[in-house]
């Protein structure tokens, strides 16, 4: 696990996690996963639509429209 308090990076023992903790501590900002940045219904639609895009069952335009429709209904 990564520490949630700044300055506690030294408590991380795993070399890979230590690198992540060090970089995160010095970052000026970070971006949440897109599905986590929105209300649950919108996040679920993002996940479902991206899966459909990768599966080839929806076009990028259809994905955009589906996410927009859910976002409007949640707003």
PDB file of C-alpha atoms in Angstrom:
ATOM      1  CA  UNK A   1       0.000   0.000   0.000  1.00  0.00           C
ATOM      2  CA  UNK A   2       1.052   3.554  -0.595  1.00  0.00           C
ATOM      3  CA  UNK A   3       1.107   5.969   2.336  1.00  0.00           C
ATOM      4  CA  UNK A   4      -1.578   8.638   2.337  1.00  0.00           C
ATOM      5  CA  UNK A   5       0.510  11.180   4.248  1.00  0.00           C
ATOM      6  CA  UNK A   6       3.194  13.234   2.540  1.00  0.00           C
ATOM      7  CA  UNK A   7       6.632  12.532   3.967  1.00  0.00           C
ATOM      8  CA  UNK A   8       5.940   8.860   4.696  1.00  0.00           C
ATOM      9  CA  UNK A   9       7.409   7.543   1.421  1.00  0.00           C
ATOM     10  CA  UNK A  10      10.341   6.004   3.306  1.00  0.00           C
ATOM     11  CA  UNK A  11       7.957   3.554   5.000  1.00  0.00           C
ATOM     12  CA  UNK A  12       7.389   1.783   1.661  1.00  0.00           C
ATOM     13  CA  UNK A  13       9.649  -1.260   1.311  1.00  0.00           C
ATOM     14  CA  UNK A  14       8.758  -2.583  -2.167  1.00  0.00           C
ATOM     15  CA  UNK A  15      11.097  -0.940  -4.715  1.00  0.00           C
ATOM     16  CA  UNK A  16       8.371  -0.423  -7.337  1.00  0.00           C
ATOM     17  CA  UNK A  17       5.881   1.057  -4.871  1.00  0.00           C
ATOM     18  CA  UNK A  18       8.653   3.202  -3.358  1.00  0.00           C
ATOM     19  CA  UNK A  19       9.271   4.738  -6.799  1.00  0.00           C
ATOM     20  CA  UNK A  20       5.550   5.412  -7.252  1.00  0.00           C
ATOM     21  CA  UNK A  21       5.303   6.943  -3.760  1.00  0.00           C
ATOM     22  CA  UNK A  22       8.334   9.162  -4.382  1.00  0.00           C
ATOM     23  CA  UNK A  23       7.012  10.379  -7.743  1.00  0.00           C
ATOM     24  CA  UNK A  24       3.538  10.963  -6.324  1.00  0.00           C
ATOM     25  CA  UNK A  25       4.938  12.965  -3.394  1.00  0.00           C
ATOM     26  CA  UNK A  26       6.760  15.308  -5.768  1.00  0.00           C
ATOM     27  CA  UNK A  27       3.924  15.638  -8.286  1.00  0.00           C
ATOM     28  CA  UNK A  28       2.113  18.951  -8.617  1.00  0.00           C
ATOM     29  CA  UNK A  29      -1.121  17.100  -9.453  1.00  0.00           C
ATOM     30  CA  UNK A  30      -2.540  13.852 -10.741  1.00  0.00           C
ATOM     31  CA  UNK A  31      -5.505  12.664 -12.766  1.00  0.00           C
ATOM     32  CA  UNK A  32      -8.044  10.206 -11.418  1.00  0.00           C
ATOM     33  CA  UNK A  33      -9.155   7.343 -13.611  1.00  0.00           C
ATOM     34  CA  UNK A  34     -11.935   8.760 -15.745  1.00  0.00           C
ATOM     35  CA  UNK A  35     -14.559   6.389 -14.336  1.00  0.00           C
ATOM     36  CA  UNK A  36     -13.665   7.571 -10.804  1.00  0.00           C
ATOM     37  CA  UNK A  37     -13.941  11.265 -11.641  1.00  0.00           C
ATOM     38  CA  UNK A  38     -17.685  11.097 -12.332  1.00  0.00           C
ATOM     39  CA  UNK A  39     -20.816   9.876 -10.500  1.00  0.00           C
ATOM     40  CA  UNK A  40     -21.161   6.060 -10.374  1.00  0.00           C
ATOM     41  CA  UNK A  41     -23.689   5.780 -13.218  1.00  0.00           C
ATOM     42  CA  UNK A  42     -21.471   7.798 -15.554  1.00  0.00           C
ATOM     43  CA  UNK A  43     -18.364   5.866 -14.501  1.00  0.00           C
ATOM     44  CA  UNK A  44     -20.125   2.586 -15.201  1.00  0.00           C
ATOM     45  CA  UNK A  45     -21.176   3.833 -18.628  1.00  0.00           C
ATOM     46  CA  UNK A  46     -17.583   4.865 -19.359  1.00  0.00           C
ATOM     47  CA  UNK A  47     -16.382   1.362 -18.439  1.00  0.00           C
ATOM     48  CA  UNK A  48     -19.127  -0.398 -20.403  1.00  0.00           C
ATOM     49  CA  UNK A  49     -18.713   1.825 -23.453  1.00  0.00           C
ATOM     50  CA  UNK A  50     -14.943   1.424 -23.584  1.00  0.00           C
ATOM     51  CA  UNK A  51     -15.375  -2.361 -23.412  1.00  0.00           C
ATOM     52  CA  UNK A  52     -17.870  -2.182 -26.286  1.00  0.00           C
ATOM     53  CA  UNK A  53     -15.474   0.016 -28.258  1.00  0.00           C
ATOM     54  CA  UNK A  54     -12.656  -2.505 -27.820  1.00  0.00           C
ATOM     55  CA  UNK A  55     -15.004  -5.352 -28.714  1.00  0.00           C
ATOM     56  CA  UNK A  56     -15.926  -3.546 -31.916  1.00  0.00           C
ATOM     57  CA  UNK A  57     -19.631  -3.407 -31.103  1.00  0.00           C
ATOM     58  CA  UNK A  58     -19.763   0.404 -30.812  1.00  0.00           C
ATOM     59  CA  UNK A  59     -18.118   3.207 -32.759  1.00  0.00           C
ATOM     60  CA  UNK A  60     -16.313   6.080 -31.026  1.00  0.00           C
ATOM     61  CA  UNK A  61     -19.281   8.295 -31.893  1.00  0.00           C
ATOM     62  CA  UNK A  62     -21.719   5.855 -30.277  1.00  0.00           C
ATOM     63  CA  UNK A  63     -19.528   5.663 -27.173  1.00  0.00           C
ATOM     64  CA  UNK A  64     -19.458   9.447 -26.885  1.00  0.00           C
ATOM     65  CA  UNK A  65     -23.212   9.671 -27.319  1.00  0.00           C
ATOM     66  CA  UNK A  66     -23.910   6.937 -24.727  1.00  0.00           C
ATOM     67  CA  UNK A  67     -21.678   8.553 -22.095  1.00  0.00           C
ATOM     68  CA  UNK A  68     -23.115  11.998 -22.817  1.00  0.00           C
ATOM     69  CA  UNK A  69     -26.688  10.707 -22.474  1.00  0.00           C
ATOM     70  CA  UNK A  70     -26.014   9.179 -19.059  1.00  0.00           C
ATOM     71  CA  UNK A  71     -24.077  12.259 -17.904  1.00  0.00           C
ATOM     72  CA  UNK A  72     -26.985  14.532 -18.852  1.00  0.00           C
ATOM     73  CA  UNK A  73     -29.460  12.360 -16.966  1.00  0.00           C
ATOM     74  CA  UNK A  74     -27.234  12.448 -13.861  1.00  0.00           C
ATOM     75  CA  UNK A  75     -26.769  16.226 -13.948  1.00  0.00           C
TER      76      UNK A  75
END
